[in-house]
Structures are given as structure tokens and as C-alpha cells.
Coordinates of C-alpha atoms and ligand atoms in Angstrom, one line a residue:
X220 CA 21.0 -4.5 3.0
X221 CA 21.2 -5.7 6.5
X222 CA 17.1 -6.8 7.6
X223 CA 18.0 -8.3 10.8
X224 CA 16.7 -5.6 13.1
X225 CA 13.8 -7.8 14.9
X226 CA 15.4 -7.0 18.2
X227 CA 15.6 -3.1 17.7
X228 CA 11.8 -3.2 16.6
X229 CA 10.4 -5.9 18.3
X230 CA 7.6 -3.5 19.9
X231 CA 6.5 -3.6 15.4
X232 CA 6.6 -7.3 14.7
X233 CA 3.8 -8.8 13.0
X234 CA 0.7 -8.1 15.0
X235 CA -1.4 -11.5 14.0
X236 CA -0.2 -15.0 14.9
X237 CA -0.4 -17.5 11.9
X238 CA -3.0 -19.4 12.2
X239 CA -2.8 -22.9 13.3
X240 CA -3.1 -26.2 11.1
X241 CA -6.9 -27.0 13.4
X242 CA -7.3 -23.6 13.8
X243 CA -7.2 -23.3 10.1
X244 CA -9.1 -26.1 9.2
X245 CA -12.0 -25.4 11.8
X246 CA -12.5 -22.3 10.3
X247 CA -12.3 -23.4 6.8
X248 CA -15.1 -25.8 7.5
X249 CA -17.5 -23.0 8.9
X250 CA -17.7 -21.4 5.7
X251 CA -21.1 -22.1 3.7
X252 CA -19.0 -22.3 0.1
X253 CA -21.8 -19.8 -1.1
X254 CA -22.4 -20.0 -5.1
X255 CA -22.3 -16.5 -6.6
X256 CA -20.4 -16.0 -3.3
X257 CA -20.8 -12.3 -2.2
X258 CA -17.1 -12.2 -0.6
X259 CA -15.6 -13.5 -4.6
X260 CA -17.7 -10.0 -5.9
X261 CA -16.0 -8.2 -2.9
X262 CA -12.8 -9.2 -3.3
X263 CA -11.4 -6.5 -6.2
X264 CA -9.5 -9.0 -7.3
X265 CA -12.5 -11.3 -7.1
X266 CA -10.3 -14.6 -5.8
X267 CA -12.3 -17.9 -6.1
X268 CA -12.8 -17.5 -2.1
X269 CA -14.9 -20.6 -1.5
X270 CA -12.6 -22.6 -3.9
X271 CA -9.4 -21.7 -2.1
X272 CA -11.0 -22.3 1.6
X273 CA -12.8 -25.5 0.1
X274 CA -9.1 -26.7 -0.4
X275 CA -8.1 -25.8 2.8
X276 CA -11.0 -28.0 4.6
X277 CA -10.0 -30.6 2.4
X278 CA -6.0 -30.5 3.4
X279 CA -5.0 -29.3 -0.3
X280 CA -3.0 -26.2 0.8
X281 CA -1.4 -26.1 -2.4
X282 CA -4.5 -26.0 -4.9
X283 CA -5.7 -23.6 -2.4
X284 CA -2.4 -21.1 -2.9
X285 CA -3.0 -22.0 -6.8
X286 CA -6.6 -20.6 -6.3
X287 CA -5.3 -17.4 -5.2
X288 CA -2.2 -16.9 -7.4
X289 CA -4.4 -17.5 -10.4
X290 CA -6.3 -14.0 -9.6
X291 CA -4.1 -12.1 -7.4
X292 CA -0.6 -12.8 -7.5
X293 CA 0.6 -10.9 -4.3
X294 CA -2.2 -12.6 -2.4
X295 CA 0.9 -13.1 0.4
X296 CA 0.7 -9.4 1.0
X297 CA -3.1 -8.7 0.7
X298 CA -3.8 -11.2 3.1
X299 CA -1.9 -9.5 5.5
X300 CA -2.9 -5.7 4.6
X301 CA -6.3 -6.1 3.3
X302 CA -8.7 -4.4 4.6
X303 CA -11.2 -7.0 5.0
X304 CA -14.1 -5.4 7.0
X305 CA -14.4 -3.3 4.4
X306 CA -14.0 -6.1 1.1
X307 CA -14.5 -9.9 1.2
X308 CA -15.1 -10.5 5.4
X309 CA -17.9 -7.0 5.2
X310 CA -19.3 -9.0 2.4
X311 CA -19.7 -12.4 4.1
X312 CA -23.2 -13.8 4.7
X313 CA -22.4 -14.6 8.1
X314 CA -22.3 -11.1 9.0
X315 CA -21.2 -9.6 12.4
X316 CA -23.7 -11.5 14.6
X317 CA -21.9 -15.3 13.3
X318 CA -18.8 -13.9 12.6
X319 CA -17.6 -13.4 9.2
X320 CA -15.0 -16.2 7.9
X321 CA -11.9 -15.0 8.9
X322 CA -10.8 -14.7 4.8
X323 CA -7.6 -12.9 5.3
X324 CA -6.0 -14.7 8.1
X325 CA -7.4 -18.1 5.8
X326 CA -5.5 -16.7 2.7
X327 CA -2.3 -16.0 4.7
X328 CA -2.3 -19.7 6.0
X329 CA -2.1 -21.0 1.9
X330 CA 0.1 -18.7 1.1
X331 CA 2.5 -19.4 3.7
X332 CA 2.8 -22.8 3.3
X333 CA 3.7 -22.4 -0.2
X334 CA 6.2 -19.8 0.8
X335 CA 7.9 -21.6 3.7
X336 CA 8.0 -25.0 1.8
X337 CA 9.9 -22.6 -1.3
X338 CA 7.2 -24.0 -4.1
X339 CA 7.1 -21.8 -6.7
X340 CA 3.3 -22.4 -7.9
X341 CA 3.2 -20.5 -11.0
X342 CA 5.6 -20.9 -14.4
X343 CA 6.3 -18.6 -17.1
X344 CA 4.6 -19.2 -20.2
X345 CA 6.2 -20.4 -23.6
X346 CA 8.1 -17.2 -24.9
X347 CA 6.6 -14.5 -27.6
X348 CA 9.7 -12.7 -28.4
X349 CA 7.8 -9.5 -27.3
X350 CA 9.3 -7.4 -24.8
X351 CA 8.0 -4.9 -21.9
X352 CA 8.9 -2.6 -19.7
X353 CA 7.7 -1.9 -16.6
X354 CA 8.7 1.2 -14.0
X355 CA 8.5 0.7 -10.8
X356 CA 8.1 -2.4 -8.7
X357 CA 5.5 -1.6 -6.6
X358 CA 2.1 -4.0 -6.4
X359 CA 1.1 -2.6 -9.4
X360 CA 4.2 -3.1 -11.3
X361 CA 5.0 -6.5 -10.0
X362 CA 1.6 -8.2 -11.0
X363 CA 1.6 -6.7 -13.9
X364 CA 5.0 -8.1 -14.6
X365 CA 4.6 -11.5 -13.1
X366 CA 1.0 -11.8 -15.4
X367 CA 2.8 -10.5 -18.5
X368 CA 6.0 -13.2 -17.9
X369 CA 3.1 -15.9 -17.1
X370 CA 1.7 -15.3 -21.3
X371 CA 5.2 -15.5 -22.3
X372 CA 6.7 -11.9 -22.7
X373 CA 9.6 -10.9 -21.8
X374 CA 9.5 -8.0 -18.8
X375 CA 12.3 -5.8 -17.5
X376 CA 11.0 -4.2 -13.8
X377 CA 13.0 -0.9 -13.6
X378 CA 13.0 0.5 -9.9
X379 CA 14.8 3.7 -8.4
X380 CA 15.0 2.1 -5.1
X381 CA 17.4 -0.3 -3.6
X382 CA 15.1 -3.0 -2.8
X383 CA 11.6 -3.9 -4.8
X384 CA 8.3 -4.0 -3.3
X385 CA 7.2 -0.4 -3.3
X386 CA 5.2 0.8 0.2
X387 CA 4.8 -3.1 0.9
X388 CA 8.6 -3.3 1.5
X389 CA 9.3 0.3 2.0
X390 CA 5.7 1.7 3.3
X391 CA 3.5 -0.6 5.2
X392 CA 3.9 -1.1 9.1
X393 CA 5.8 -4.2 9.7
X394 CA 3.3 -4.8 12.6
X395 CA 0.7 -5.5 9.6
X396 CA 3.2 -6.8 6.4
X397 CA 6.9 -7.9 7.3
X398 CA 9.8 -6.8 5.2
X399 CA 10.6 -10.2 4.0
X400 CA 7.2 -11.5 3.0
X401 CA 7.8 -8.2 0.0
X402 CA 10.9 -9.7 -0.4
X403 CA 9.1 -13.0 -0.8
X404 CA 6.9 -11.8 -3.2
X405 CA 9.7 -10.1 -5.7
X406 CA 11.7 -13.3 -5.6
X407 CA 8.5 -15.3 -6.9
X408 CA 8.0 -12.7 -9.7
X409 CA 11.9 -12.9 -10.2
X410 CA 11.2 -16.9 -10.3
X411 CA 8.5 -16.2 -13.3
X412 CA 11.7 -15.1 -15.7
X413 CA 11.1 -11.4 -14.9
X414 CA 14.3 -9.0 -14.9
X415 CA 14.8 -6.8 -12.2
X416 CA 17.1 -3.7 -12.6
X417 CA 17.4 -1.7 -9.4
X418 CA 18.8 1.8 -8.6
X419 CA 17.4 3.1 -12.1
X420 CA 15.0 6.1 -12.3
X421 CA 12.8 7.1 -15.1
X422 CA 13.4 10.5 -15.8
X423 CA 17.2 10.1 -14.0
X424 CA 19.2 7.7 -15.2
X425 CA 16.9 6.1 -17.8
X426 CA 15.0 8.2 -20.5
X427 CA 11.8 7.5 -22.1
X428 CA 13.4 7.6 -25.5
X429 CA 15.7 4.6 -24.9
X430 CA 13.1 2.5 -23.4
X431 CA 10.8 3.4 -26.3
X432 CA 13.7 2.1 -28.8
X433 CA 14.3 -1.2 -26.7
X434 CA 10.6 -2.4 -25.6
X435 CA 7.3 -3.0 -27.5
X436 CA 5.4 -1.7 -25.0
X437 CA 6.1 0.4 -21.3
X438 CA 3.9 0.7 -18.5
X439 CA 4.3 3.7 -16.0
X440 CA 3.4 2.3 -12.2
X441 CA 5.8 4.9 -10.3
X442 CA 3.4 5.2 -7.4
X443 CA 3.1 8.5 -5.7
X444 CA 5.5 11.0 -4.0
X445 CA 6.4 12.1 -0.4
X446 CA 4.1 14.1 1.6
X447 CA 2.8 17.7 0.3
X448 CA 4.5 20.9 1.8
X449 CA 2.2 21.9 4.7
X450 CA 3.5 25.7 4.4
X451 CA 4.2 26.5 8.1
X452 CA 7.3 28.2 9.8
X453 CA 9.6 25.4 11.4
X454 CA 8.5 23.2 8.7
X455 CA 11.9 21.8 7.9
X456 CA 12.1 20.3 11.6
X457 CA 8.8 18.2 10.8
X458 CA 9.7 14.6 9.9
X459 CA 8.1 13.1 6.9
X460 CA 5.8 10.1 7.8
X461 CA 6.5 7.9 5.2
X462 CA 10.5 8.6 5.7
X463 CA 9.3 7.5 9.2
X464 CA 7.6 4.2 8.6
X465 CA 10.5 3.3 6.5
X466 CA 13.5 3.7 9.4
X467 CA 10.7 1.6 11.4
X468 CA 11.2 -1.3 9.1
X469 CA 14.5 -0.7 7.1
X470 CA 16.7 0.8 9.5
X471 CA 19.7 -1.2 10.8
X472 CA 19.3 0.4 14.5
X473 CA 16.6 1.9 16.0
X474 CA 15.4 4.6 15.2
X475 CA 14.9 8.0 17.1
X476 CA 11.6 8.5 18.4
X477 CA 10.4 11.4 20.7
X478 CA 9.1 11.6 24.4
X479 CA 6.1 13.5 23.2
X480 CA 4.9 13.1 19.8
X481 CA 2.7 14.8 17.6
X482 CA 1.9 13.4 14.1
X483 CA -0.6 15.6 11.9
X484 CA -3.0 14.4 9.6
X485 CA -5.7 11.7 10.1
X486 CA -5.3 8.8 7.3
X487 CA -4.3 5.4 7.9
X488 CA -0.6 6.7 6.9
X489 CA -1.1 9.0 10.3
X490 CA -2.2 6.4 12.6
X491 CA 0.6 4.1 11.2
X492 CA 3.3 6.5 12.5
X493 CA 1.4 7.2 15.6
X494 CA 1.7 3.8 16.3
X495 CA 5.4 3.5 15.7
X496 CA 6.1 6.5 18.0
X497 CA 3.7 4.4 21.0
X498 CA 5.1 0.9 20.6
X499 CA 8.7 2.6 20.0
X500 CA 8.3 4.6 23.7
X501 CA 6.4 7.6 23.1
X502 CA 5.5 8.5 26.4
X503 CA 2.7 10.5 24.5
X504 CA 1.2 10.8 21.2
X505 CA -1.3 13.3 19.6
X506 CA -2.8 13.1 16.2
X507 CA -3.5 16.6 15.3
X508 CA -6.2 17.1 12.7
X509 CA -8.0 20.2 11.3
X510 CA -11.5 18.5 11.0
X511 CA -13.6 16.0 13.4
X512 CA -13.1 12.1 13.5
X513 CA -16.0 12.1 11.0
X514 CA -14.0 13.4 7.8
X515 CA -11.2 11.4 9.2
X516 CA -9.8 9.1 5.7
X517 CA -8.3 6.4 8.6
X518 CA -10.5 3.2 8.7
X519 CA -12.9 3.5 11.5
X520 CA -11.2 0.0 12.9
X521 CA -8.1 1.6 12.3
X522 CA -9.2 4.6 14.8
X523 CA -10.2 2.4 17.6
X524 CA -7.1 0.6 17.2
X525 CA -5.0 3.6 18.0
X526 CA -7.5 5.0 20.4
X527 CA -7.0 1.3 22.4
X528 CA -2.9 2.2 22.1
X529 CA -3.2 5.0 23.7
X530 CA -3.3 7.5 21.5
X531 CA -4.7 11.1 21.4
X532 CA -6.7 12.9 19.0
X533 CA -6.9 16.8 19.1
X534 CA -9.8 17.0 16.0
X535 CA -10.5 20.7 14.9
X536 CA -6.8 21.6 15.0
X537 CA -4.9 23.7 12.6
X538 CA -0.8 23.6 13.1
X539 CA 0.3 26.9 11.9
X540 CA 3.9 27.3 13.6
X541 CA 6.7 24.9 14.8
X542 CA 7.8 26.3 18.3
X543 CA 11.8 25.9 18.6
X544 CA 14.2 26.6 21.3
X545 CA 17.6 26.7 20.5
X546 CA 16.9 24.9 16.8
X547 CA 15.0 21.9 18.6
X548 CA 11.3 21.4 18.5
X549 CA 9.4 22.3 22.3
X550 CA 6.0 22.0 20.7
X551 CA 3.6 23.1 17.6
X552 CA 1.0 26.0 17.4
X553 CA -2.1 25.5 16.3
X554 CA -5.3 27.0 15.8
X555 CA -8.8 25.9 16.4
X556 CA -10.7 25.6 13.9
X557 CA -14.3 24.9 12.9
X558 CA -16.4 23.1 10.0
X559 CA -18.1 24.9 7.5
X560 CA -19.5 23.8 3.8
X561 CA -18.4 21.0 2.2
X562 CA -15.1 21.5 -0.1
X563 CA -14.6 19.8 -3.8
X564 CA -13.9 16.3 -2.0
X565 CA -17.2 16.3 -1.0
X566 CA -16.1 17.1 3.1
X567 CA -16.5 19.9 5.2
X568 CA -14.0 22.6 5.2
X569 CA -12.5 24.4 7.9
X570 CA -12.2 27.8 9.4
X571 CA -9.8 29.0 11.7
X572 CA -11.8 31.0 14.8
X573 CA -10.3 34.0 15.8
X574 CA -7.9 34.3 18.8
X575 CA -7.9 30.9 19.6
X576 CA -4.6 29.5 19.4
X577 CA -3.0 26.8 21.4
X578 CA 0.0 25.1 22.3
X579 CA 0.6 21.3 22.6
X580 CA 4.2 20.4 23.8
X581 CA 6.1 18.0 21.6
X582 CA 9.9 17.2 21.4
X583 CA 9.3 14.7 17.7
X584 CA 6.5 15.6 15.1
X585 CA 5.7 13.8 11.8
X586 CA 3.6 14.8 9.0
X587 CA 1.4 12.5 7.6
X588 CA -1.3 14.6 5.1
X589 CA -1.5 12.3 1.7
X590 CA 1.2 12.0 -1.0
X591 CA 2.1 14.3 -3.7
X592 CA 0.7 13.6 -7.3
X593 CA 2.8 11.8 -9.5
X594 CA 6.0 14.2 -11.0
X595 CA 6.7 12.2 -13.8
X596 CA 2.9 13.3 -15.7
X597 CA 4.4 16.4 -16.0
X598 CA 8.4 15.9 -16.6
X599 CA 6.8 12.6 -19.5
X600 CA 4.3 15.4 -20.3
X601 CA 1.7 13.3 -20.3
X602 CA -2.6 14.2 -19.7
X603 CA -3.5 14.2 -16.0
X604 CA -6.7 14.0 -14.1
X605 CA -6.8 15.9 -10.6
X606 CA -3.2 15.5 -11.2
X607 CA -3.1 11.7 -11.4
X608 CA -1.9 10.3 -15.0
X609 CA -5.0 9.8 -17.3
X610 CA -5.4 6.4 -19.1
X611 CA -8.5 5.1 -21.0
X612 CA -10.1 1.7 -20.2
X613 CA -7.0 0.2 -21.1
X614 CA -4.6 1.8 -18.8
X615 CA -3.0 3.3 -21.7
X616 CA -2.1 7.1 -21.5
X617 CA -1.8 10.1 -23.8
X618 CA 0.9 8.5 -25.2
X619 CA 0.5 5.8 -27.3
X620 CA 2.4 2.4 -26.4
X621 CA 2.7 3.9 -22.9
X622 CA 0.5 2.5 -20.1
X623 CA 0.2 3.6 -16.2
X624 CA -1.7 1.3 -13.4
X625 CA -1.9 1.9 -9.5
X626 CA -1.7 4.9 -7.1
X627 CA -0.5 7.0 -10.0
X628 CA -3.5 6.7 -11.7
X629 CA -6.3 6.9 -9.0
X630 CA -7.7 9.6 -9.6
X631 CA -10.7 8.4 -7.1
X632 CA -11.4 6.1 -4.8
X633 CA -9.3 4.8 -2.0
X634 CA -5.8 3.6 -2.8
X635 CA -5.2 0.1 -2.2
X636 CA -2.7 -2.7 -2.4
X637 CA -5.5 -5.3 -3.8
X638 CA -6.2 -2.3 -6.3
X639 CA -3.1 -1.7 -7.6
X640 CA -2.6 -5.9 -8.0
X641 CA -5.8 -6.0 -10.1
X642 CA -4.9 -2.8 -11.9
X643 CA -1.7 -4.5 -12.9
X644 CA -3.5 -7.6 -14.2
X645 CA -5.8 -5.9 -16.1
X646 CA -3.3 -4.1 -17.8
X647 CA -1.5 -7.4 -18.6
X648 CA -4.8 -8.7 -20.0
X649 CA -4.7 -5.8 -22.4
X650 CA -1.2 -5.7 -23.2
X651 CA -1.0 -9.4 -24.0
X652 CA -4.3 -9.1 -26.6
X653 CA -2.3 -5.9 -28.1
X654 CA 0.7 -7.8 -28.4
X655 CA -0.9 -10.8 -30.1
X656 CA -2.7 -9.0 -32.5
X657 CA 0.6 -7.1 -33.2
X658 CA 1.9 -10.2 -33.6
X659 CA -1.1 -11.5 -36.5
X660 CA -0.4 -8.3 -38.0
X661 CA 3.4 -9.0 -38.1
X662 CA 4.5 -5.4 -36.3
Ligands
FAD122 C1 2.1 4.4 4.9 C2 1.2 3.6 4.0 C3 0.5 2.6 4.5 C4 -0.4 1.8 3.7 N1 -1.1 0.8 4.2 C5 -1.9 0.1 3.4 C6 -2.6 -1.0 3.9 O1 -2.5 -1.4 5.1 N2 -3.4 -1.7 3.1 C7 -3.5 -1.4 1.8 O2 -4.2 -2.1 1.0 N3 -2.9 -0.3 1.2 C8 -2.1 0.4 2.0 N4 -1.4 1.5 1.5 C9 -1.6 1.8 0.1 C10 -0.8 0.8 -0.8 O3 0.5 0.7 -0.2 C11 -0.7 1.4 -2.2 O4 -2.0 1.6 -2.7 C12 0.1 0.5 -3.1 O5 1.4 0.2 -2.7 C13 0.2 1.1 -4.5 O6 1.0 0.3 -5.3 P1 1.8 1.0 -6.6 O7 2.6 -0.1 -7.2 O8 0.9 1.7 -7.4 O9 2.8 2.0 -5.9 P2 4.0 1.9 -4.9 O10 3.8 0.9 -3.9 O11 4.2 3.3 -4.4 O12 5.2 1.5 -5.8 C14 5.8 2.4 -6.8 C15 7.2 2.0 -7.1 O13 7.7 2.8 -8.2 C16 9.0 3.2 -7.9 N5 9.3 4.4 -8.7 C17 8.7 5.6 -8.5 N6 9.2 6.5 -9.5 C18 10.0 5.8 -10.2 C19 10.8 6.1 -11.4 N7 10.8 7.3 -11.9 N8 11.7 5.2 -11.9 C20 11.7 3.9 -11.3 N9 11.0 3.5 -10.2 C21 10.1 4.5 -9.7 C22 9.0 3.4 -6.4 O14 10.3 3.4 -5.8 C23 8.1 2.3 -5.9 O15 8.9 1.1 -5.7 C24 -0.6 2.2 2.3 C25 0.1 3.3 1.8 C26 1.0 4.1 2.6 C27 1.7 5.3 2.1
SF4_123 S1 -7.2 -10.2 -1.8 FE1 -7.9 -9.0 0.0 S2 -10.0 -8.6 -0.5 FE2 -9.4 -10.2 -1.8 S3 -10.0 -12.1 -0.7 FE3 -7.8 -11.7 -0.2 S4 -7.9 -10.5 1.7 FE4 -10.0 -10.4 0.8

């Protein structure tokens, strides 16, 4: 697959210069190397944050990238897509009046050193003769894999898609996380002995059955699906958000984006593809949403952001028709709406008020309301919470030998990158200590 489109979507190249060597190191020696360091709780992968920065200060980027790899290995991409006001920078006892250390940008400079001098940090352990398999090669799957090949096992990554990397290659802004630093990260897993097989799909062209007869143990990290059906005439004109971010960063040409565009929905996923459609020559861009910016899911930094590229918000909006002329989109109906008690999720629904409906012109609009629930649960036949797969404190599901970790299985809470790399080192942690004790026992 042909990456080089830079110059198509050069508006979307990464939005934060690297830092530089003094830069680095001045900010490295403001930090106060805090014991019991707030920031390391923070972090959900709890990195050794003072260690790695303390190696930094000291010129040792490499025992610093070591720091990191030992409790996150995609600490490439979470430095980059993080977000850190809300984890280990919100957490920092310099708080906003000194200026939080800049964590993130600090973890970034490590890890790219390592990556642009090729060093691979991390080895495969002595081998155990046990064997995984792991589907999907999201963040979950891939530290999962990569922790699993560092204690010796033998792991097969099966993924449906061309390329590995799940939403960090395929979903995440390149203005925030490039293609190639994904890439990056699958190559290093690839360097830890892990096999990759690409272009296979549970439930497809693999069954459970056969992976059951060739592995000792499976673990399900499939992510989620495309966006939900929002039910409305025209629908099949919308464009699906996350099919949008991907042509943003995949795409060999540029892609087509409208004069006026309207995306719908208000997560980060939302204001993603409203910035795409801005930097990419929207001449205008409304978010449509059916509540206020209160019960918006989008960070609050997030918001500003997109407010300071221009872009409108019509809160308390209901889309309830795509208006076409001659099979081409002129605009969406909507309805305005108003808040009323809070729903299961805790937030206020919505009522539409009578005769109120509105038009906003639009030639482009995008849908970007969430992700559908996990398929496979159902088609494996497996117990589900809220339709997410259910697993027990060891990430194992309703069927034994069969685990699940990431997106697929968060049930609660906001989805993450950092998450879904902790979830899949935690379930490495378990499988290993299964695996051993299978081992004692001779099985
Ligand atoms: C548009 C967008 C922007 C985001 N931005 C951020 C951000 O800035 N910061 C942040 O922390 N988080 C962000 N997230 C969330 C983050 O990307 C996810 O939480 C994270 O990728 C979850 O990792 P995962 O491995 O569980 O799933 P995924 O990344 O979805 O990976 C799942 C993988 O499984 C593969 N797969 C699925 N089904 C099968 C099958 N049957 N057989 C084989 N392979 C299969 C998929 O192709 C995919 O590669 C964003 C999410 C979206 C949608
Ligand atoms: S992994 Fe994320 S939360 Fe943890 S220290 Fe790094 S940037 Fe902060």
C-alpha cells in the first residue's frame, strides 16, 4: 500500500513539533521526580514517569524508552494520542498555575529516538512451546502479543485488514498519530518473534474451531464496528465518519470533501472529521447535535480546539431527513429539540418540540454517533454486557480458553488507546501464569 500522500494531506500532518534535544532536556529538569508520583497512579498504564524523565535530564534516552516499553509497549502511540489533561499531565503537582510537565510530548521525544536510531529495546523471551492466538491487531491485540512473545510464547496476530494497527493506523487523525508511527509500532511487535497473518477474519475465513485445535489459548480483541444506523430518509447518501478518517490518512489521492459540511454527532470521533473537512477546504462546517455542549462525550480541549478552527455547533438538533436534489445532498432537516430527564447513561434526553424544523444547507455530511457493539459476541455466541463481550477479572469470557481485551469489552468508561494497551498486558499477565501452571501440571 502506497503511504506517500503527505502532499495531498498536508493541511493533516502531525499537529505537534518534536521537541527539541534543550527543549527536551529543560523540561525534563523542571520536573520535581515526585515519590509515590501522582502522574505514575494517573497513568493507566502506570509508566515509571519520573524514572523515564529522570533519564532524559540525565541524557540516557535509551533507559528512558526502556522505562516506558517495560509498562506500555505502544508508549510511541500514547504519547501522541493521550489524553493527558485528563491522565498523567491533570495529575501533576504542578498544576495549571506552573504548568504541568509536558509528559506526553517528553515520552514522544524517548520514543523517537529509539525509533529513528531503529533499536529494538525489547527481546523475546526463551521459548515455552505454548502457543496463542490473538484476533485483531489493534492496541489491545498488539500488547498483548508483544507481552505474551516477551515470556516466551509463541503468538500468531490474525487481522481482517490489510495493514495492522487498528484505529491507530486506520482510525486516529494523522494530525494527532501518523500512519507510520502504527506501522512503527507493528514492526517492533513483529521484531519480538510475533506472527502476523493479514487479510484473515474470524468468523470469515478462519473459524473458531480450527483455532481452538491449533492454539493453547485465543484472545478476542476485534474492536468495535462502523457507526450505528441513524434511521433517517437519505441515509444511504450520509458518509460514515470513520470510513472518512480513514481516506484522510490511507487514501492514495485526496479525498473528496464538501463546500459545506455537516458532521452529526458530538464525540471526539465528530470533531475528528469536522476537522478533516476544515483543514481539507470546507468552506463551512457544522456539528449537528441533539443535546447541549454539556452532554457532549468530545473532550472539553477537544471542543475549543474545533471551535478555534472554525467550526460550528448547532446543539439541540435532531436530523430527521437528508434533503436531495437530483440524488445529490442540498442540505439535512432537522428538528429542534429540547432536554428532558436523564436517560440510562446517566444524560439528559431529548424531545423534539413541535413544528420546529429547520434546514441547514450542506453539499457533504458525515455521521459520526459511536460504534456498533461487537458482532462477533453474538455470531461466537458468547455472554455480553450492554452488548460488549463479558470477561471475568481475567479477561476470559463465557468460553473457557477464550479471552477478549479492549473496546470490545468496555462495557464502561471511556475507550482509550492507553486502555486497551494495559488491557492487553494484563491479559498477558494472566495468560502466562495459566500457561505455566498448565505447564507444572503437564496439559
Ligand atoms: C475516530 C477515532 C479516534 C480516536 N482517537 C483517540 C485518541 O485520540 N486517543 C485515544 O486514546 N483513543 C482514541 N480512540 C479510541 C482508540 O482508538 C481505541 O480505544 C483503541 O484503538 C482500541 O483498541 P482495540 O485494539 O481494542 O481496537 P481497534 O483499534 O479497533 O482494533 C481492532 C482490530 O481488530 C480487527 N478485527 C476486527 N474484527 C476482526 C475479526 N473478526 N478477525 C480479525 N480481525 C478483526 C480490526 O480490523 C482492528 O485492526 C479513537 C477512536 C476512534 C474511532
Ligand atoms: S501512556 Fe499516556 S497517560 Fe501514560 S504517561 Fe504516557 S502519555 Fe501519560
Amino acid at each position: 500500500m502506497d503511504l506517500n500522500r503527505h502532499e495531498a494531506f498536508a493541511g493533516l500532518a502531525e499537529a505537534l513539533e518534536p521537541l527539541t534535544q534543550v527543549a527536551a532536556l529543560r523540561e525534563a529538569h523542571r520536573c520535581l521526580y515526585c515519590y509515590d508520583a501522582p502522574c505514575t497512579h494517573a497513568c493507566p498504564t502506570h509508566i515509571d514517569i519520573p524514572g523515564f524523565i529522570k533519564k532524559i535530564a540525565t541524557g540516557n534516552l535509551l533507559g528512558s524508552a526502556q522505562t516506558i516499553l517495560e509498562a506500555n509497549l505502544l508508549g510511541a502511540t500514547c504519547a501522541r494520542v493521550c489524553p493527558v489533561q485528563e491522565l498523567c499531565e491533570g495529575a501533576c503537582v504542578l498544576g495549571p498555575s506552573h504548568h504541568p510537565i509536558s509528559i506526553g510530548r517528553l515520552q514522544r521525544h524517548s520514543m523517537d529516538y529509539v525509533s529513528e536510531h531503529g533499536i529494538q529495546v525489547l527481546q523475546a523471551g526463551p521459548a515455552t512451546g505454548k502457543t496463542v492466538a490473538v484476533i485483531g491487531a489493534g492496541p489491545a491485540g498488539l500488547s498483548c502479543a508483544g507481552e505474551l512473545a516477551r515470556n516466551g510464547h509463541a503468538v500468531t496476530i490474525f487481522e481482517k485488514r490489510e495493514l495492522s494497527g487498528g484505529l491507530s493506523t486506520y482510525g486516529i487523525i494523522s494530525l494527532r498519530e501518523p500512519v507510520e508511527v502504527a506501522l512503527g509500532e507493528v514492526k517492533m511487535i513483529q521484531q519480538l518473534g510475533v506472527t502476523f497473518s493479514t487479510g484473515v477474519e474470524l468468523g470469515r475465513n478462519l473459524q473458531l474451531d480450527e483455532l481452538q485445535e491449533d492454539f493453547d489459548m485465543i484472545v478476542l480483541s476485534v474492536g468495535l464496528g462502523r457507526s450505528p444506523h441513524l434511521g433517517i430518509p437519505g441515509e444511504e447518501h450520509i458518509l460514515d465518519g470513520l470510513e472518512y478518517v480513514e481516506d484522510s490518512k490511507i487514501a492514495t489521492e485526496k479525498m473528496t470533501v464538501g463546500k459545506e459540511v455537516i458532521v452529526i454527532g458530538a464525540g471526539n470521533t465528530a470533531i475528528d472529521c469536522a476537522t478533516i473537512a476544515r483543514r481539507l477546504g470546507a468552506e463551512k462546517v457544522t456539528v449537528v447535535y441533539r443535546r447541549t455542549a454539556k452532554e457532549m462525550t468530545a473532550y472539553p480541549h477537544e471542543y475549543e480546539f474545533a471551535k478555534q478552527e472554525g467550526i460550528e455547533f448547532r446543539f439541540l438538533a435532531q436530523p430527521v431527513q437528508v434533503a436531495l436534489e437530483d440524488d445529490r445532498i442540498v442540505g439535512l432537516l432537522c428538528t429542534k429539540m429540547q432536554l428532558s430527564a436523564p436517560d440510562s447513561s446517566g444524560r439528559s434526553s431529548t424531545v423534539p418540540l413541535p413544528e420546529s424544523e429547520f434546514f441547514i444547507p450542506a453539499d457533504q455530511i458525515v455521521k459520526a454517533i459511536g460504534q456498533q457493539k461487537p458482532a462477533l459476541a453474538q455470531m461466537l455466541g458468547l455472554e455480553t454486557r450492554n452488548g460488549y463481550i463479558s470477561v471475568d477479572h481475567e479477561f476470559e469470557t463465557s468460553i473457557p480458553d477464550l479471552f477478549a481485551i479492549g473496546d470490545c469489552i468496555r462495557s464502561q468508561g471511556d475507550a482509550s488507546t492507553v486502555m486497551a494497551v494495559q488491557d492487553g498486558k494484563m491479559a498477558a499477565q494472566a495468560l502466562h501464569e495459566r500457561l505455566n501452571a498448565n505447564n507444572e501440571r503437564g496439559a
